[in-house]
GROMACS .gro file of C-alpha atoms in nm:
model
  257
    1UNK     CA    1 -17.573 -20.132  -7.247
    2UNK     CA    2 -17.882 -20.185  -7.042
    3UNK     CA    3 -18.131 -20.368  -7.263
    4UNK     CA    4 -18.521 -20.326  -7.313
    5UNK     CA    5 -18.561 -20.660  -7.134
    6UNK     CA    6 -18.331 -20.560  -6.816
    7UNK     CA    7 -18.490 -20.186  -6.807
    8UNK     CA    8 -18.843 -20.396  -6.787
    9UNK     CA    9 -18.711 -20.600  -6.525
   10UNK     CA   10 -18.591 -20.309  -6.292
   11UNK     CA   11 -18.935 -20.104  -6.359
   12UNK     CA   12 -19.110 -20.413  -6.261
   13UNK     CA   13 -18.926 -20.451  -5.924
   14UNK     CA   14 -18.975 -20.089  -5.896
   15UNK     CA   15 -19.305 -20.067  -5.895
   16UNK     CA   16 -19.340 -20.392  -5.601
   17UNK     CA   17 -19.098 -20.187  -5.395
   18UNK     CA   18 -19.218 -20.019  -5.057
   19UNK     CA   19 -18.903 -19.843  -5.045
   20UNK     CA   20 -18.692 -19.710  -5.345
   21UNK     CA   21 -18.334 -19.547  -5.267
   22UNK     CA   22 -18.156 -19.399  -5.574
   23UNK     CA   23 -17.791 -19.321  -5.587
   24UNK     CA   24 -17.668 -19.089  -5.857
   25UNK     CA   25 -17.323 -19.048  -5.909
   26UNK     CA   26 -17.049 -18.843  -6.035
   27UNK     CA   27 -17.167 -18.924  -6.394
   28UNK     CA   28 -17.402 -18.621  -6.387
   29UNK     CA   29 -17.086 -18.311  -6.313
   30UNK     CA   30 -17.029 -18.438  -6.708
   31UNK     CA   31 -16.638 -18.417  -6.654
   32UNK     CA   32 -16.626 -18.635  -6.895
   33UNK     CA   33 -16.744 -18.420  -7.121
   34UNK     CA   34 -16.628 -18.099  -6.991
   35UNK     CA   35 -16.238 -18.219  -6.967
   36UNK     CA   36 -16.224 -18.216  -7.395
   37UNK     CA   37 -16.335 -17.846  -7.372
   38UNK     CA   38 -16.010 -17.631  -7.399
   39UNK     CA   39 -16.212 -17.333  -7.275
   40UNK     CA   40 -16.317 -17.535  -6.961
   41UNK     CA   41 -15.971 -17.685  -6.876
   42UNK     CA   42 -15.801 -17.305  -6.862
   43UNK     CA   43 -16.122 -17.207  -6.644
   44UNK     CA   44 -15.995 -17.457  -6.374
   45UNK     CA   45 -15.642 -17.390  -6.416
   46UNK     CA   46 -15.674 -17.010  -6.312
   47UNK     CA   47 -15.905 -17.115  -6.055
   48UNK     CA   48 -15.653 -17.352  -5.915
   49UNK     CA   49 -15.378 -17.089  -5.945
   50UNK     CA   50 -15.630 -16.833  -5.757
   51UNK     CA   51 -15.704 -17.129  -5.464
   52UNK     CA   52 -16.050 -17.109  -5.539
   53UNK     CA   53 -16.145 -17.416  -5.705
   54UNK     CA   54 -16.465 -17.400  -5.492
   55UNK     CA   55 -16.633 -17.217  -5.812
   56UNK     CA   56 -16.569 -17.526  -5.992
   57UNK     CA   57 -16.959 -17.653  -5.925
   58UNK     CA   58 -17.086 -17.281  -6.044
   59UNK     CA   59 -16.797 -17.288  -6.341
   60UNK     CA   60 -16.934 -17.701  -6.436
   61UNK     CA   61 -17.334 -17.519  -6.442
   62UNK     CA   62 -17.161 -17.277  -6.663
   63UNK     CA   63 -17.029 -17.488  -6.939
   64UNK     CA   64 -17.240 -17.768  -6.914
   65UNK     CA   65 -17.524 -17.536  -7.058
   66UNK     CA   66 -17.207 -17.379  -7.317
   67UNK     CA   67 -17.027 -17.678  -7.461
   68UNK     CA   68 -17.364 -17.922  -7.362
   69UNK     CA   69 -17.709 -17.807  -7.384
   70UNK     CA   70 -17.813 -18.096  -7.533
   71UNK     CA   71 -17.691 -18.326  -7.325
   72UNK     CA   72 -17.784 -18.163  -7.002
   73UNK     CA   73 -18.166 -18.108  -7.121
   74UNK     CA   74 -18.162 -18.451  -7.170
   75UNK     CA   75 -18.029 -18.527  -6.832
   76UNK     CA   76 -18.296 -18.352  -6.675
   77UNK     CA   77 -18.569 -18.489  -6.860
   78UNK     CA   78 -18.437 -18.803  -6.754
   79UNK     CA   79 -18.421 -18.725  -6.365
   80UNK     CA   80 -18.794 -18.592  -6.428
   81UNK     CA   81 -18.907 -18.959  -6.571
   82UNK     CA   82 -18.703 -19.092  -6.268
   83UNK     CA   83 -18.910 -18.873  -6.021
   84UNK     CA   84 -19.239 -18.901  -6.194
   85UNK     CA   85 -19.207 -19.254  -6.139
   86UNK     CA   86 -19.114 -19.289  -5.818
   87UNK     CA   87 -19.374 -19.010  -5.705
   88UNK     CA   88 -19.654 -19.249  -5.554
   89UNK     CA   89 -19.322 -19.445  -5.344
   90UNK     CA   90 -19.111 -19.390  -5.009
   91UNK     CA   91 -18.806 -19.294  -5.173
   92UNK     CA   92 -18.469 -19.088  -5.108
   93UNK     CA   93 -18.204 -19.004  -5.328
   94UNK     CA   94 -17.830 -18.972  -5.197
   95UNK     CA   95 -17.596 -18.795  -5.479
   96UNK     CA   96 -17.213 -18.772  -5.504
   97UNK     CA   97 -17.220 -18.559  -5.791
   98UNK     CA   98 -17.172 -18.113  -5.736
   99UNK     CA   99 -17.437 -18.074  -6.053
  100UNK     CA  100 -17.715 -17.817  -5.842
  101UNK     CA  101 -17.932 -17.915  -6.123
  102UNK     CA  102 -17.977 -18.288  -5.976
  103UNK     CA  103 -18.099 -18.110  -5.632
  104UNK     CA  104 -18.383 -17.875  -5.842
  105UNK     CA  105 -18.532 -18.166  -5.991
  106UNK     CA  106 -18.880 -18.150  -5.827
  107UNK     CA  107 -18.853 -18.494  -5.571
  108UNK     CA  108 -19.140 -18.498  -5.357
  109UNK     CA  109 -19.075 -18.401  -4.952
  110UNK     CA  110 -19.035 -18.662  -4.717
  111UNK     CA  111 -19.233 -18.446  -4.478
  112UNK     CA  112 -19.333 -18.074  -4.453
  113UNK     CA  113 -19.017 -17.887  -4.602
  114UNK     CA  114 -18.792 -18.171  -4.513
  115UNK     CA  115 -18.605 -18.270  -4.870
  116UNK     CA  116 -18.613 -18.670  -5.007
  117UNK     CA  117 -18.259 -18.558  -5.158
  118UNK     CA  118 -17.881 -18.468  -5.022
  119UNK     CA  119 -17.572 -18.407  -5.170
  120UNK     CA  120 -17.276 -18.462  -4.899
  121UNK     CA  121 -17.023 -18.324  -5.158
  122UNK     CA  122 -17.216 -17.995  -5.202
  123UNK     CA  123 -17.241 -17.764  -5.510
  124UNK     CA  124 -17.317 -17.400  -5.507
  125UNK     CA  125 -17.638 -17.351  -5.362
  126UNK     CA  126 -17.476 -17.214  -5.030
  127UNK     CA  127 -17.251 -17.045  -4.897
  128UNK     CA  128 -17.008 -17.094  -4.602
  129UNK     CA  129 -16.711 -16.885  -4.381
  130UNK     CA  130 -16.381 -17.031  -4.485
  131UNK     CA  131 -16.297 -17.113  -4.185
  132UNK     CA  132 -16.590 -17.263  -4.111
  133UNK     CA  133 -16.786 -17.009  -3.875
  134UNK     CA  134 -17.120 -17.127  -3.801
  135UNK     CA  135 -17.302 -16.781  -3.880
  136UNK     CA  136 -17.099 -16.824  -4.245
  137UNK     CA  137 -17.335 -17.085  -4.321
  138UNK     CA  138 -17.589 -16.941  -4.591
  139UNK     CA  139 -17.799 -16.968  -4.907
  140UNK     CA  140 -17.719 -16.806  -5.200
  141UNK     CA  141 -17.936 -16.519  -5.324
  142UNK     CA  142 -18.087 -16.368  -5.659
  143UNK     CA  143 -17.861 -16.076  -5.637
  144UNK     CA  144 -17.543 -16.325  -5.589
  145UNK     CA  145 -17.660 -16.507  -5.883
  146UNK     CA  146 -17.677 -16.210  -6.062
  147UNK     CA  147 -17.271 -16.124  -5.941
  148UNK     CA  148 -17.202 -16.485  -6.056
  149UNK     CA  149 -17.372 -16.444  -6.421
  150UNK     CA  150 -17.186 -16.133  -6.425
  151UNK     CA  151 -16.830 -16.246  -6.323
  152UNK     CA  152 -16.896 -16.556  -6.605
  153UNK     CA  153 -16.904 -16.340  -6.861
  154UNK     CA  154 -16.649 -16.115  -6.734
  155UNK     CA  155 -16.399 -16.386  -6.739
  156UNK     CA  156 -16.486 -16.526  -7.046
  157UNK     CA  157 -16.320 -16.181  -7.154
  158UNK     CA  158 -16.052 -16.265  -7.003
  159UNK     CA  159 -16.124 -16.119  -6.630
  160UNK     CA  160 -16.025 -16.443  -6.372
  161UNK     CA  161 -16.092 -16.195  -6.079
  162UNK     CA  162 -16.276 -16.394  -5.804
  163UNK     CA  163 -16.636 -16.262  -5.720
  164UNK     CA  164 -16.746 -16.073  -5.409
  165UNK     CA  165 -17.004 -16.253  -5.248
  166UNK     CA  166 -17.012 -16.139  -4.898
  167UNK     CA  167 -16.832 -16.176  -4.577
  168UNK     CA  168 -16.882 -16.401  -4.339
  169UNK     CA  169 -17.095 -16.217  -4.005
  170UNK     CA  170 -16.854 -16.367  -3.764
  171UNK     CA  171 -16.523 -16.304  -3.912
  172UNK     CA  172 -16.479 -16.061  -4.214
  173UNK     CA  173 -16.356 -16.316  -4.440
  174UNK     CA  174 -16.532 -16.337  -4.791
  175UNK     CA  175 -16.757 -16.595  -4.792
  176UNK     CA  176 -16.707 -16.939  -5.038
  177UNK     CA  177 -16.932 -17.212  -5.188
  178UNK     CA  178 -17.018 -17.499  -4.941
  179UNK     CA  179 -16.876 -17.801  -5.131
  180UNK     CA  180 -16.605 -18.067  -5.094
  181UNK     CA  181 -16.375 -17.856  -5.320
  182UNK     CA  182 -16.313 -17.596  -5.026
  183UNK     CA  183 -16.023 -17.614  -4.838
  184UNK     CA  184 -16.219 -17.645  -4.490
  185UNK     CA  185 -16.554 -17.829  -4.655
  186UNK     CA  186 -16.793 -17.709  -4.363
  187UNK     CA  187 -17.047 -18.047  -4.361
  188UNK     CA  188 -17.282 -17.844  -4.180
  189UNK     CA  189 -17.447 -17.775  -4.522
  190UNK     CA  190 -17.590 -18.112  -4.581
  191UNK     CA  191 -17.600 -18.268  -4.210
  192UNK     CA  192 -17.972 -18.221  -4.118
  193UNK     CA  193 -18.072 -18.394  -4.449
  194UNK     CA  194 -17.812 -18.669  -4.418
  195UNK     CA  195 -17.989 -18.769  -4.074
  196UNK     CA  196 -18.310 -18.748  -4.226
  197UNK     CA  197 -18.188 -18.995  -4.496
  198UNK     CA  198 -18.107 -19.238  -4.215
  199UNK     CA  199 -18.393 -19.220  -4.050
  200UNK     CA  200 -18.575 -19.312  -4.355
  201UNK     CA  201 -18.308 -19.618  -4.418
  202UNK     CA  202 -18.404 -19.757  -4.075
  203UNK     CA  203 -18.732 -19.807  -4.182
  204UNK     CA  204 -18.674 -19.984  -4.516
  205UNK     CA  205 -18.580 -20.277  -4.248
  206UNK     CA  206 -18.724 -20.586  -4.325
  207UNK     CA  207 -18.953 -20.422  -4.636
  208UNK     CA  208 -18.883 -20.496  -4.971
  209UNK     CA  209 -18.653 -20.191  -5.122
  210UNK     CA  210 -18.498 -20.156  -5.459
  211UNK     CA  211 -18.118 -20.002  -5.464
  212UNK     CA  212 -18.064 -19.771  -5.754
  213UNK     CA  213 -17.722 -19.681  -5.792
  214UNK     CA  214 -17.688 -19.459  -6.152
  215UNK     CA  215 -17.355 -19.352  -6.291
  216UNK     CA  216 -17.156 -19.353  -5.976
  217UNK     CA  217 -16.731 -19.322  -6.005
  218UNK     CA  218 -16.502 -19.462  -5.743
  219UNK     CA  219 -16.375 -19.100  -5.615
  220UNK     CA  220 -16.629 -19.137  -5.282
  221UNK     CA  221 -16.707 -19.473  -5.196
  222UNK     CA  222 -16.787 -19.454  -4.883
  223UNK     CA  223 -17.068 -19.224  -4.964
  224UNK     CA  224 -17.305 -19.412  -5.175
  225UNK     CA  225 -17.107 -19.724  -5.335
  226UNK     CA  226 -16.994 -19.907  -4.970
  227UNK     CA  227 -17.275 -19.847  -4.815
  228UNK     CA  228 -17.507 -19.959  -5.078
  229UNK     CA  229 -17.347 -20.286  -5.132
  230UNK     CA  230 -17.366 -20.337  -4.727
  231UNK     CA  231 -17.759 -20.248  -4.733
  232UNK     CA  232 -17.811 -20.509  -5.015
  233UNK     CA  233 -17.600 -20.789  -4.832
  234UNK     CA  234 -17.748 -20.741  -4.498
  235UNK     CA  235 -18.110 -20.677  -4.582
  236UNK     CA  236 -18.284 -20.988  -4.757
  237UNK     CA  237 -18.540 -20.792  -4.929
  238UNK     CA  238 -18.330 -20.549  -5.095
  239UNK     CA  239 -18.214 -20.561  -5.429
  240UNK     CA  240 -17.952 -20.348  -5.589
  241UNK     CA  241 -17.931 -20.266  -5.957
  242UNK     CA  242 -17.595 -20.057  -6.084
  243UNK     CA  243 -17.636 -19.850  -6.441
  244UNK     CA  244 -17.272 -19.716  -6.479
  245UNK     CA  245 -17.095 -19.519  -6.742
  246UNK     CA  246 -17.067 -19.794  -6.985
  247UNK     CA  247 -17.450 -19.799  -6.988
  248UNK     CA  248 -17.537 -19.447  -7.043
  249UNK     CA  249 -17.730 -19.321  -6.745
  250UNK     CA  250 -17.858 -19.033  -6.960
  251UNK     CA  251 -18.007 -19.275  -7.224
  252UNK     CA  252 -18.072 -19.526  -6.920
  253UNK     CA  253 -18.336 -19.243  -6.744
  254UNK     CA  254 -18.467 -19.135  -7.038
  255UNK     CA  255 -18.587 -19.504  -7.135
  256UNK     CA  256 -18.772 -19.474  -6.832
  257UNK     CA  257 -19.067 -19.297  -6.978
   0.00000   0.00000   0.00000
């Protein structure tokens, strides 16, 4: 557990940073949590049975506000102290985790409608042709929402029937979420703010930059955990700080007000 005296230290090199990268993990999908939920666990079986595990990001939102309110309003308020604080800094934040919540948190833009935030693994926030046609590529919209709130309930009666949300322009076929659960992951989705991530990592060269890597797993390490490490070896002014699952990230952020 992180103590008072190392959560001072890492606000204090925080705050005589130029740069501040932050890493969070796969901590905040709460499997953890989720797993011990009988309710969840069947969820995820039919879906696996249907081929359609790619609704596992919408059916995680889902339960995490069932079986965890709690624990995912304190999350957020925790990721709100986090980008409160670094709001006057250079900062982006590279996530392994499919939680859409961790993307809504309000980090400042980089530039004008360019995002200090990407998620290479995805989540539910698009949508994408599974066979990866290029005009399959697109956002989700209120009405879909609506389908998806809809279908929830529906198959908390008992109703596992896969939602309609669209066909792909090119194709025909219907249309799935863009995230590293589909069976042809189109990385389209997240490619235009992964370059604009390394562009901002070539100029944290030879400034002083703080590594914040919170609640990250081993599933993706060549993601966020590899590279990390590399950046903190090779660049004499960085420093990198780990909070894993041992230390509570939840209670870790929260500390930070």
């Amino acid at each position: 557990m992180e103590t008072k005296e190392n959560i001072k230290e890492i606000l204090e090199k925080i705050q005589e940073a130029e740069y501040v990268l932050v890493g969070l993990g796969q901590y905040f999908d709460m499997k953890y949590f989720l797993s011990m939920q009988e309710g969840y666990r069947e969820i995820i079986e039919k879906l696996q049975e249907s081929h359609a595990l790619w609704m596992e990001p919408y059916v995680d939102t889902c339960c995490r506000k069932q079986f965890a309110p709690k624990l995912e309003d304190e999350m957020t308020k925790g990721l709100q102290n986090l980008a409160e604080m670094l709001e006057k800094k250079s900062y982006f934040v590279v996530s392994t985790s499919t939680n859409r919540t961790l993307r809504e948190i309000p980090w400042k833009k980089l530039l004008i409608k360019k995002e200090r935030y990407v998620n290479p693994c995805g989540e539910w926030s698009k949508l994408q042709c599974p066979d990866g046609c290029p005009e399959g590529l697109l956002p989700v919209t209120d009405n879909e929402e609506k389908i998806l709130r809809d279908w929830y309930q529906n198959m908390k009666k008992g109703d596992f029937r896969i939602p309609d949300l669209g066909k792909c322009p090119n194709c025909g076929k219907e249309l799935i979420f863009n995230n590293i659960y589909a069976e042809q992951y189109d990385e389209k989705g997240y490619l235009e703010n992964w370059a604009e991530y390394h562009n901002w990592l070539q100029n944290t060269w030879n400034h002083r930059l703080v590594i914040l890597e919170i609640g990250e797993g081993t599933r993706f390490p060549s993601i966020m955990k590899n590279p990390f490490e590399r950046i903190a070896m090779f660049q004499q002014k960085a420093e990198l700080y780990r909070i894993d699952e041992e230390q509570n990230p939840i209670a870790w952020l929260l500390a930070l007000c």
